[in-house]
Short mmCIF file of C-alpha atoms and ligand atoms in Angstrom, two decimals:
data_model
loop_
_atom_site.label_atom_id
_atom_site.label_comp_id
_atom_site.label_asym_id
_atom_site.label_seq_id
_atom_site.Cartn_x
_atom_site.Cartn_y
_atom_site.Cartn_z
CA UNK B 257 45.35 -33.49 -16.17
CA UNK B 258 46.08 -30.84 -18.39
CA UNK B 259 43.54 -29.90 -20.52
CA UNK B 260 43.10 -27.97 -23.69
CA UNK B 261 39.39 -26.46 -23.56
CA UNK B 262 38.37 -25.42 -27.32
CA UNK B 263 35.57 -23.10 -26.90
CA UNK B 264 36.07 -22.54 -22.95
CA UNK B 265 34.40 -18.89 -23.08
CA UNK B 266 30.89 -20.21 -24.39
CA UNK B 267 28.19 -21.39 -22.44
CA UNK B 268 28.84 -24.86 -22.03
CA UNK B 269 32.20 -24.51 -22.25
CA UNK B 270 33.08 -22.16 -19.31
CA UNK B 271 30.73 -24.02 -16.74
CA UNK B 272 32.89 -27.14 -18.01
CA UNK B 273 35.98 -25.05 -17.20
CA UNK B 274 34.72 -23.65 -13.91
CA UNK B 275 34.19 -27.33 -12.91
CA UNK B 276 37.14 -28.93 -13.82
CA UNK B 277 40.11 -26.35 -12.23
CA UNK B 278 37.26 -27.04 -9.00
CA UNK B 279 38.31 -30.55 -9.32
CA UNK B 280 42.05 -29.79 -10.10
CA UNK B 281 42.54 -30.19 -13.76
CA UNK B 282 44.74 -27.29 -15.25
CA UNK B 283 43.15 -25.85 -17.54
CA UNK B 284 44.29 -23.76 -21.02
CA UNK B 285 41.28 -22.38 -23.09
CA UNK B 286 41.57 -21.43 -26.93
CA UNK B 287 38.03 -19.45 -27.98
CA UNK B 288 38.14 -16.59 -30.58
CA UNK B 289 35.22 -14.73 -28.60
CA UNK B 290 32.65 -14.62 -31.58
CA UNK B 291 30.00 -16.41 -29.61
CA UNK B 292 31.82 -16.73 -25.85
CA UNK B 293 32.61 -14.06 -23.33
CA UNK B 294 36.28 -13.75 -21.37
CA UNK B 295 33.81 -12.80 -18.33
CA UNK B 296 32.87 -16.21 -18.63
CA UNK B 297 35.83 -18.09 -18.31
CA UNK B 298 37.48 -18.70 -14.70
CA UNK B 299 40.07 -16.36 -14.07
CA UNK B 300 42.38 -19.65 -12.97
CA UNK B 301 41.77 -20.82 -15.99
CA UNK B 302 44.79 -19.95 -18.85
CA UNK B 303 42.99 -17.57 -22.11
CA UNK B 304 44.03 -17.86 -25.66
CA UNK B 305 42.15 -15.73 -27.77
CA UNK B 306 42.59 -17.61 -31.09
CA UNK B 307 40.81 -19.72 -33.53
CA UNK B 308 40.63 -23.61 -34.00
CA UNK B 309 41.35 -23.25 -37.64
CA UNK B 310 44.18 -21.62 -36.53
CA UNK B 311 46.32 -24.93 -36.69
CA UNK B 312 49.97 -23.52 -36.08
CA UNK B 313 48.56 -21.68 -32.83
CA UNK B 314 46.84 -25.04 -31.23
CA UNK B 315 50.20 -26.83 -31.60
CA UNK B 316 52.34 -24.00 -30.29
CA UNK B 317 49.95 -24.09 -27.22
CA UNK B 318 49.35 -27.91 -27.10
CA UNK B 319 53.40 -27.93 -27.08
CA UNK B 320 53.79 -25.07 -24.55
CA UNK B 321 51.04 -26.19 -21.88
CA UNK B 322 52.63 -29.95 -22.84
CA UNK B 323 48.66 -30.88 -22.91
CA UNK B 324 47.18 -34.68 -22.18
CA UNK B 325 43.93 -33.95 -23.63
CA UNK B 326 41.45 -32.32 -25.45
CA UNK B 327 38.04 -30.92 -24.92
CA UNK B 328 36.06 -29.98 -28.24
CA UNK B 329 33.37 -27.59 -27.59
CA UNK B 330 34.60 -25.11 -30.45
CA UNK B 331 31.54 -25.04 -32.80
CA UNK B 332 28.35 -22.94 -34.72
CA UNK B 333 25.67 -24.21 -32.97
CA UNK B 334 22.55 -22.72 -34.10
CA UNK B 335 20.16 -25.17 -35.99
CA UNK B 336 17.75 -22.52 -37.56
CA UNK B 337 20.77 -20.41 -38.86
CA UNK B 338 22.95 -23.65 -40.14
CA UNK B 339 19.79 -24.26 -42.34
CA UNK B 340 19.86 -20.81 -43.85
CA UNK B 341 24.03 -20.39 -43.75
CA UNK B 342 25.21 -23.97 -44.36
CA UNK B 343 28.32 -23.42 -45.42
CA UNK B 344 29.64 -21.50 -42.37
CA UNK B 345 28.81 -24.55 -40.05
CA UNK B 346 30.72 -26.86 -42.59
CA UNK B 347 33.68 -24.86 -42.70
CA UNK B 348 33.63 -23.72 -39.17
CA UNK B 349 33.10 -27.30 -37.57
CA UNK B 350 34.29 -29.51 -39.73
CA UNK B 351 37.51 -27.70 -41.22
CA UNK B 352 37.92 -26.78 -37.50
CA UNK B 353 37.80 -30.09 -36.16
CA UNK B 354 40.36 -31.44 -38.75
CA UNK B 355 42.55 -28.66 -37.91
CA UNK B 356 41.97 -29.67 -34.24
CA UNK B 357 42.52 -33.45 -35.17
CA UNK B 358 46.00 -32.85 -36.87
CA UNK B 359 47.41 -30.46 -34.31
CA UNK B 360 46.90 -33.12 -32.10
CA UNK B 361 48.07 -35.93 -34.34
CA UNK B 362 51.42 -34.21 -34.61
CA UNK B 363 51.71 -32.89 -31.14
CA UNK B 364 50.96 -36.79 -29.87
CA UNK B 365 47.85 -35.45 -27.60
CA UNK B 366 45.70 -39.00 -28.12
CA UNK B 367 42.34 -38.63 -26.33
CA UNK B 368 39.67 -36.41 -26.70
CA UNK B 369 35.98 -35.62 -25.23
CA UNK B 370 34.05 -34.48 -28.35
CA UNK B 371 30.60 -32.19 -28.01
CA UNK B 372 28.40 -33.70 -29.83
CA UNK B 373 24.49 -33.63 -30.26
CA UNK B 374 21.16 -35.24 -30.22
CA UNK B 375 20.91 -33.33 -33.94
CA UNK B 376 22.72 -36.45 -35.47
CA UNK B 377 19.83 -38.35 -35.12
CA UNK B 378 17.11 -36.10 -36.86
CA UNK B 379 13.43 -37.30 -36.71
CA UNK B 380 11.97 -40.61 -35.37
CA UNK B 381 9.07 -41.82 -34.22
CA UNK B 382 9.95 -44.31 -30.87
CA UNK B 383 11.22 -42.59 -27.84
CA UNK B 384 13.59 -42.63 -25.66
CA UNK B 385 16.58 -42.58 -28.74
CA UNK B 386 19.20 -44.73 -27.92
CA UNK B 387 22.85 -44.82 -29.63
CA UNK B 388 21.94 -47.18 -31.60
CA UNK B 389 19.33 -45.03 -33.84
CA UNK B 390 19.78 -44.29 -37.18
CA UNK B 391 21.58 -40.82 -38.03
CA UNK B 392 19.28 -38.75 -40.52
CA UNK B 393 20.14 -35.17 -39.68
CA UNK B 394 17.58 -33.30 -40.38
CA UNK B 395 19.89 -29.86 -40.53
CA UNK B 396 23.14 -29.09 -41.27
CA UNK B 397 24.33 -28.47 -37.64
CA UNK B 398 23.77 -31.95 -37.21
CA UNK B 399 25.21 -33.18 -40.20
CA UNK B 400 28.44 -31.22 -39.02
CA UNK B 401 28.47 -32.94 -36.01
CA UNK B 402 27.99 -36.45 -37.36
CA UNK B 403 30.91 -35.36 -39.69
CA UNK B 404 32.97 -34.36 -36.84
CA UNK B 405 32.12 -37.60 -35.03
CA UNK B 406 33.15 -39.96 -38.18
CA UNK B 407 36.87 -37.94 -38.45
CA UNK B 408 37.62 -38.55 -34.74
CA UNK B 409 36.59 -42.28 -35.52
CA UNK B 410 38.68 -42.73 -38.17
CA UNK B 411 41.81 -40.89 -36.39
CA UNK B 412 41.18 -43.40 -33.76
CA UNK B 413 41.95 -46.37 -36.69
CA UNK B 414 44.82 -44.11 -37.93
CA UNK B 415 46.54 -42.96 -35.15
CA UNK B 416 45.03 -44.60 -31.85
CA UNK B 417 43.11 -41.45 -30.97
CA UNK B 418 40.69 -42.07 -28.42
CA UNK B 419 37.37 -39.86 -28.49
CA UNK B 420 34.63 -39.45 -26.56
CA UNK B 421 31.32 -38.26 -27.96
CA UNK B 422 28.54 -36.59 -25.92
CA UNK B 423 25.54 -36.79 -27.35
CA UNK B 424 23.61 -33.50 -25.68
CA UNK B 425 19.92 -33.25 -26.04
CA UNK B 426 18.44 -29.69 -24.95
CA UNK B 427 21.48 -28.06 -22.22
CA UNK B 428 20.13 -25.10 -20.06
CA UNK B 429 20.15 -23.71 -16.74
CA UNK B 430 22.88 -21.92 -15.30
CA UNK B 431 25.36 -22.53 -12.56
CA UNK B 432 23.82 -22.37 -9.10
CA UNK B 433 25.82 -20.22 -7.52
CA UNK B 434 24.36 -17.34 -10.36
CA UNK B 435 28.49 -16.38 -11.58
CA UNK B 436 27.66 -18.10 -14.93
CA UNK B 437 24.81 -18.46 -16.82
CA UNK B 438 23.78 -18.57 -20.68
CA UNK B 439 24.68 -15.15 -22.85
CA UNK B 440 23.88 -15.47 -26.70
CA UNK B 441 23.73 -12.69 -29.11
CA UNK B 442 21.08 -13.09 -30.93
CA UNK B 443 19.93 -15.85 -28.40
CA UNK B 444 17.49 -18.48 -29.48
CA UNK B 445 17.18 -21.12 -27.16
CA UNK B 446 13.46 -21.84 -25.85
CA UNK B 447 14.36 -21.42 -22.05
CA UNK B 448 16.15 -17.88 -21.99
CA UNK B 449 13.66 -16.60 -24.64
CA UNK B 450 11.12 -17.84 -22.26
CA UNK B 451 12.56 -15.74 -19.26
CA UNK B 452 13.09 -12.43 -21.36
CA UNK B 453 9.18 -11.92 -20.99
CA UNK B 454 9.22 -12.06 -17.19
CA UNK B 455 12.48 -9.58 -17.74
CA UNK B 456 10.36 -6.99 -19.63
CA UNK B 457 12.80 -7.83 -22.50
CA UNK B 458 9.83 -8.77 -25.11
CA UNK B 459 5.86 -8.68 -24.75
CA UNK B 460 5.48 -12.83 -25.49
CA UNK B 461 7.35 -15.68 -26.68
CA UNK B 462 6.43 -17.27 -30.31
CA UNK B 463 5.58 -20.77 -29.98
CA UNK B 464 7.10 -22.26 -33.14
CA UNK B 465 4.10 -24.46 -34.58
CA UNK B 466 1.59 -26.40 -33.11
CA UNK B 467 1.12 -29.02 -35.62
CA UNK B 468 3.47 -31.36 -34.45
CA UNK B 469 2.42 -34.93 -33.92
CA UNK B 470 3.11 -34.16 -29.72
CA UNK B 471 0.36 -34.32 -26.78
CA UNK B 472 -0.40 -30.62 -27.18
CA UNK B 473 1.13 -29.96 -31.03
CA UNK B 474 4.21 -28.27 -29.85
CA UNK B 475 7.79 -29.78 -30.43
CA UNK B 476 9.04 -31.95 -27.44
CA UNK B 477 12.69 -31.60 -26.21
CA UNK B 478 14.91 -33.75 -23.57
CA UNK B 479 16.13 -30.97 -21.30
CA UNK B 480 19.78 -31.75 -19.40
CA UNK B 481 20.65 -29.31 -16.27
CA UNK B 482 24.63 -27.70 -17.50
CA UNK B 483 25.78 -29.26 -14.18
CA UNK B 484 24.72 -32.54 -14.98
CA UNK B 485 26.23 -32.38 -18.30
CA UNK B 486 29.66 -31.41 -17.16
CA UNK B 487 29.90 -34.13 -14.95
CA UNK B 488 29.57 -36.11 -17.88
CA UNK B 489 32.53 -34.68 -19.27
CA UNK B 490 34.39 -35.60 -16.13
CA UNK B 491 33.57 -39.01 -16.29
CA UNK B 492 34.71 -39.23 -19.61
CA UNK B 493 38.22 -37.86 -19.27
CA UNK B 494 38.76 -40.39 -16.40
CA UNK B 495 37.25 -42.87 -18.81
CA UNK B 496 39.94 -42.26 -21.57
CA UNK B 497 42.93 -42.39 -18.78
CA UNK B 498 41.38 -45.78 -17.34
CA UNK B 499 40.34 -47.45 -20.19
CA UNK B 500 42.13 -45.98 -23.20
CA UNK B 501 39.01 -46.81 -25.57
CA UNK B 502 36.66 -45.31 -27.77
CA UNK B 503 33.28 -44.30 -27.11
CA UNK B 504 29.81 -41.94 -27.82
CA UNK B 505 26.95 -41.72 -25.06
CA UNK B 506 23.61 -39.93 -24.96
CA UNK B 507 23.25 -37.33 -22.31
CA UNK B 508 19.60 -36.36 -21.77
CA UNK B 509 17.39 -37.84 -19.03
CA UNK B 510 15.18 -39.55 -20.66
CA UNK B 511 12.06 -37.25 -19.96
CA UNK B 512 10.56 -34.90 -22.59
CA UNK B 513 8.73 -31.71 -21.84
CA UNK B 514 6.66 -29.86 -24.96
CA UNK B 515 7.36 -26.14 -25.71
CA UNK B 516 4.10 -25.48 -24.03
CA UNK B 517 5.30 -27.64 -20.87
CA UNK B 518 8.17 -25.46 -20.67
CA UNK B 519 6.07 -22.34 -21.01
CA UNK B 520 4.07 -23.55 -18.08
CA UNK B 521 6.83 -24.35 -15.57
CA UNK B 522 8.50 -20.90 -16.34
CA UNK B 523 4.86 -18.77 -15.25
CA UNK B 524 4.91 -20.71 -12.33
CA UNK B 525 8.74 -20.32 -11.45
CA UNK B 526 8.94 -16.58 -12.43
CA UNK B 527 5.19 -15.70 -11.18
CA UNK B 528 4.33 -13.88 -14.50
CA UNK B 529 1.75 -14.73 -16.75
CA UNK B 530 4.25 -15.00 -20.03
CA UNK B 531 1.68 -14.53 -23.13
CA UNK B 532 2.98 -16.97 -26.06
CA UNK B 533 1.73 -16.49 -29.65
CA UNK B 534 1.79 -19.54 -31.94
CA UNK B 535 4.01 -19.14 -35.05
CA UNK B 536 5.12 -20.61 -38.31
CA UNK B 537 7.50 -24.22 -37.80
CA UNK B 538 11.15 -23.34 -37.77
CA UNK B 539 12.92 -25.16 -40.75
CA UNK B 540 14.62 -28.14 -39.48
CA UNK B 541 13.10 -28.76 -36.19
CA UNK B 542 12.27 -32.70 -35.79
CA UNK B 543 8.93 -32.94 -33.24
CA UNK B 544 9.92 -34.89 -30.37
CA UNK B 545 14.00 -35.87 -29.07
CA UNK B 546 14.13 -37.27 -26.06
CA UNK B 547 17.44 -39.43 -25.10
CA UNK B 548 17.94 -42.41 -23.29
CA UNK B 549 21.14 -42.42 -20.91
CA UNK B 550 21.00 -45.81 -19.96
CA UNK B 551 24.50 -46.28 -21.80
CA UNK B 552 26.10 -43.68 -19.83
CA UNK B 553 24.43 -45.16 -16.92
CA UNK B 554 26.00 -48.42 -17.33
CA UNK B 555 29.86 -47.43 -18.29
CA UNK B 556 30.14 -43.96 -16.96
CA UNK B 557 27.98 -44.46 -13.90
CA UNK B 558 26.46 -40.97 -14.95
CA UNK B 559 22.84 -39.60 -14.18
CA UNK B 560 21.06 -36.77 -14.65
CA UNK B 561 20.41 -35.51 -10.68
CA UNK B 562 18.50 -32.34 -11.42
CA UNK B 563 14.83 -31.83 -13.17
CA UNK B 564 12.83 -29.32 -15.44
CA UNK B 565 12.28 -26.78 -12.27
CA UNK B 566 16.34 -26.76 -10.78
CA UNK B 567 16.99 -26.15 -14.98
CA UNK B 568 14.55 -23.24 -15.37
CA UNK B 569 15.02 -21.73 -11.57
CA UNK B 570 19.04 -21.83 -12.19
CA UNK B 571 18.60 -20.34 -15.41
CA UNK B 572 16.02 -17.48 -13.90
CA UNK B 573 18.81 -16.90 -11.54
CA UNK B 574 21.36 -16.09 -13.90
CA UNK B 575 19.12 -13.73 -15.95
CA UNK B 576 17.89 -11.64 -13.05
CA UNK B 577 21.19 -11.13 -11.92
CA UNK B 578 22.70 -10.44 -15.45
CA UNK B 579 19.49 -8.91 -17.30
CA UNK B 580 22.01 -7.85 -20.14
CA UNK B 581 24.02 -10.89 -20.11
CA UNK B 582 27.59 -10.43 -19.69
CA UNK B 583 28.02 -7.26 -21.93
CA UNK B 584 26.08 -5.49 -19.45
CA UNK B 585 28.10 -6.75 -16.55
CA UNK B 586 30.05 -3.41 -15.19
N1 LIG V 46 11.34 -22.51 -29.88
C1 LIG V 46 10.20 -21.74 -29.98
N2 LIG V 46 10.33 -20.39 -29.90
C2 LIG V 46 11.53 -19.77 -29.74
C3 LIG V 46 12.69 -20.58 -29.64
C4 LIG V 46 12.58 -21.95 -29.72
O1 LIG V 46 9.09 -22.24 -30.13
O2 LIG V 46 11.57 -18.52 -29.71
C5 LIG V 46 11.20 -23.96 -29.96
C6 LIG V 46 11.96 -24.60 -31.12
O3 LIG V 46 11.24 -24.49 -32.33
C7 LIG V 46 12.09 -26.02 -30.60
C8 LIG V 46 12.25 -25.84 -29.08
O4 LIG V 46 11.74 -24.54 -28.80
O5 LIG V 46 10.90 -26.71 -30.85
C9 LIG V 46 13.68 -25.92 -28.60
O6 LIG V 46 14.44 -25.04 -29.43
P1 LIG V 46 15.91 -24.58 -29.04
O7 LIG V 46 16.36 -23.63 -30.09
O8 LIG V 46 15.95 -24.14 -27.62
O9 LIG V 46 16.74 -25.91 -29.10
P2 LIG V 46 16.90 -26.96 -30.31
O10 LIG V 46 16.12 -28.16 -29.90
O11 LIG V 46 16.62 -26.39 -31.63
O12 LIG V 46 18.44 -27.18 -30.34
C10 LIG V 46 19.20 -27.48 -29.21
C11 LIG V 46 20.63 -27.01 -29.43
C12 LIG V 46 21.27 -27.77 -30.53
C13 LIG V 46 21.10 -29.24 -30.33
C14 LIG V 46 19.65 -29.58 -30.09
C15 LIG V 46 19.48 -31.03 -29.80
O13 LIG V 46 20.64 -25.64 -29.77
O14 LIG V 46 22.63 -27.47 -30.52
O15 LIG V 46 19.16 -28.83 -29.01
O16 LIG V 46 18.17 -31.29 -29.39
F1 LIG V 46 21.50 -29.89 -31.42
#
């Protein structure tokens, strides 16, 4: 097929990308660079620098690269800083998703595989979370997603657009061949904070709370190998072209692993003894998400194939090899 990849130079998107020229998709990618990295991004792979509120330029390129279908990874994603900066992830995703939705509407590109996240949700109390759950976000990023989620549904009514929404729990680890990995600026992901200790990067890694109604007090997160994840996305383009419908799934693996856990697997992995200090909660964190894939099990045929260790020792691979991310790649 020929894709459009919104967001192909960030970390989930250009291990998507990588993936799916491997598999023989053509691929065009549209990222303004704020958060991704042109290093990133396969060099087979056709680069846009532009912006998805930029709607003149997506249907100039939709029209050009005479695209079949969409990929939507274009988005703020930071749930600490959307509770602080609101209004930037409402204008970024949402206005940048509707910008998305009518370039497409008017270029006749009908199907799309939305990023979504396990943020719609918010906080409850019986694990594993199914698709069925209530939404409550409990943060702005979420909200914007669930916002997202509810225009491509309705543009489905209007217009026949399919969508498919991927529900992501916690993505990390890198590819395993070490080219790609995960590159933020400021990162704040658990895992790569983790690994900047054993990296000499920072003395210990602040546990965020250990109040939380968990085994050990610490927040508990459903963590998905990037691999696994983009084979999702596979399955879900071939979804749209076979069955032309609808659809959101879950992608997480149905086991959860506390902050502490995560701590615990990286000292052994890395052979250092990674000091943590406990710290204040960060606003907007709900204590335990943990998904159940049994949905994408059933239609998709998907499954997670790799565990907590292949996440952490992928992502340990990356960051030795690229101890400055991509910036400090010469
Ligand atoms: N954490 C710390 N110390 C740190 C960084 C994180 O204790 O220095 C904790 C967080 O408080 C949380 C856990 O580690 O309890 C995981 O935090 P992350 O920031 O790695 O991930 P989140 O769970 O906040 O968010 C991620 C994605 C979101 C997505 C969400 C869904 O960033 O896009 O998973 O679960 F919505």
């Amino acid at each position: 097929m020929r894709l459009l990849v919104l967001g192909g130079a960030g970390y989930i998107g250009s291990h998507f990308v990588k993936k799916a020229i491997e598999v023989g998709h053509q691929v065009v990618v549209i990222d303004n660079l704020i958060n991704g990295h042109i290093e990133a991004v396969d060099s087979s792979a056709i680069f846009v620098k532009g912006d998805i509120l930029d709607k003149n330029l997506l249907e100039s390129v939709m029209k050009k690269h005479e695209i079949d279908a969409c990929v939507h990874f274009a988005a703020f994603s930071l749930v600490g800083e959307s509770m602080s900066v609101p209004n930037k992830y409402f204008y970024n995703n949402v206005t940048g998703t509707l910008s998305l939705l009518e370039a497409m509407e008017k270029c006749g590109v009908r199907k799309i595989v939305f990023s979504s996240s396990a943020a719609v949700y918010g906080s409850h109390k019986e694990m594993p979370i199914t698709e069925e759950y209530q939404h409550i976000p409990t943060n702005p990023y979420g909200e914007t997603k669930l916002q997202m989620e509810k225009m491509m549904h309705w543009a489905d009514k209007a217009y026949g657009m399919k969508y498919v929404s991927l529900r992501y729990f916690n993505v990390a680890g890198a590819s395993l061949d070490g080219s790609i990995g995960e590159d933020h600026n400021p990162e704040t992901h658990l895992i790569p904070i983790v690994l900047q200790v054993p990296l000499n990067k920072r003395p210990f890694i602040t546990i965020f709370g250990n109040d939380y109604d968990t085994i050990d007090g610490t927040c508990i997160r459903d963590y998905i190998h990037i691999d696994d994840l983009v084979d999702a996305h596979l399955r879900a383009l071939q979804y749209l072209v076979t069955k032309n419908v609808s659809n959101i799934f879950n992608l997480g693996t149905e086991k959860g692993y506390s902050n502490l856990e995560i701590v615990e697997v990286a000292r052994k992995l890395t052979k250092h003894p990674i000091p943590i200090k406990i710290g204040e909660r960060r606003p907007g964190d709900p204590d335990k998400l943990v998904a159940s894939f049994k949905k994408a099990y059933t239609i998709l045929g998907w499954k997670p194939t790799k565990g907590i260790e292949e996440i952490i020792s992928s992502a340990w691979g990356f960051h030795k090899t690229h101890p400055e991310g991509f910036g400090g790649k010469k």
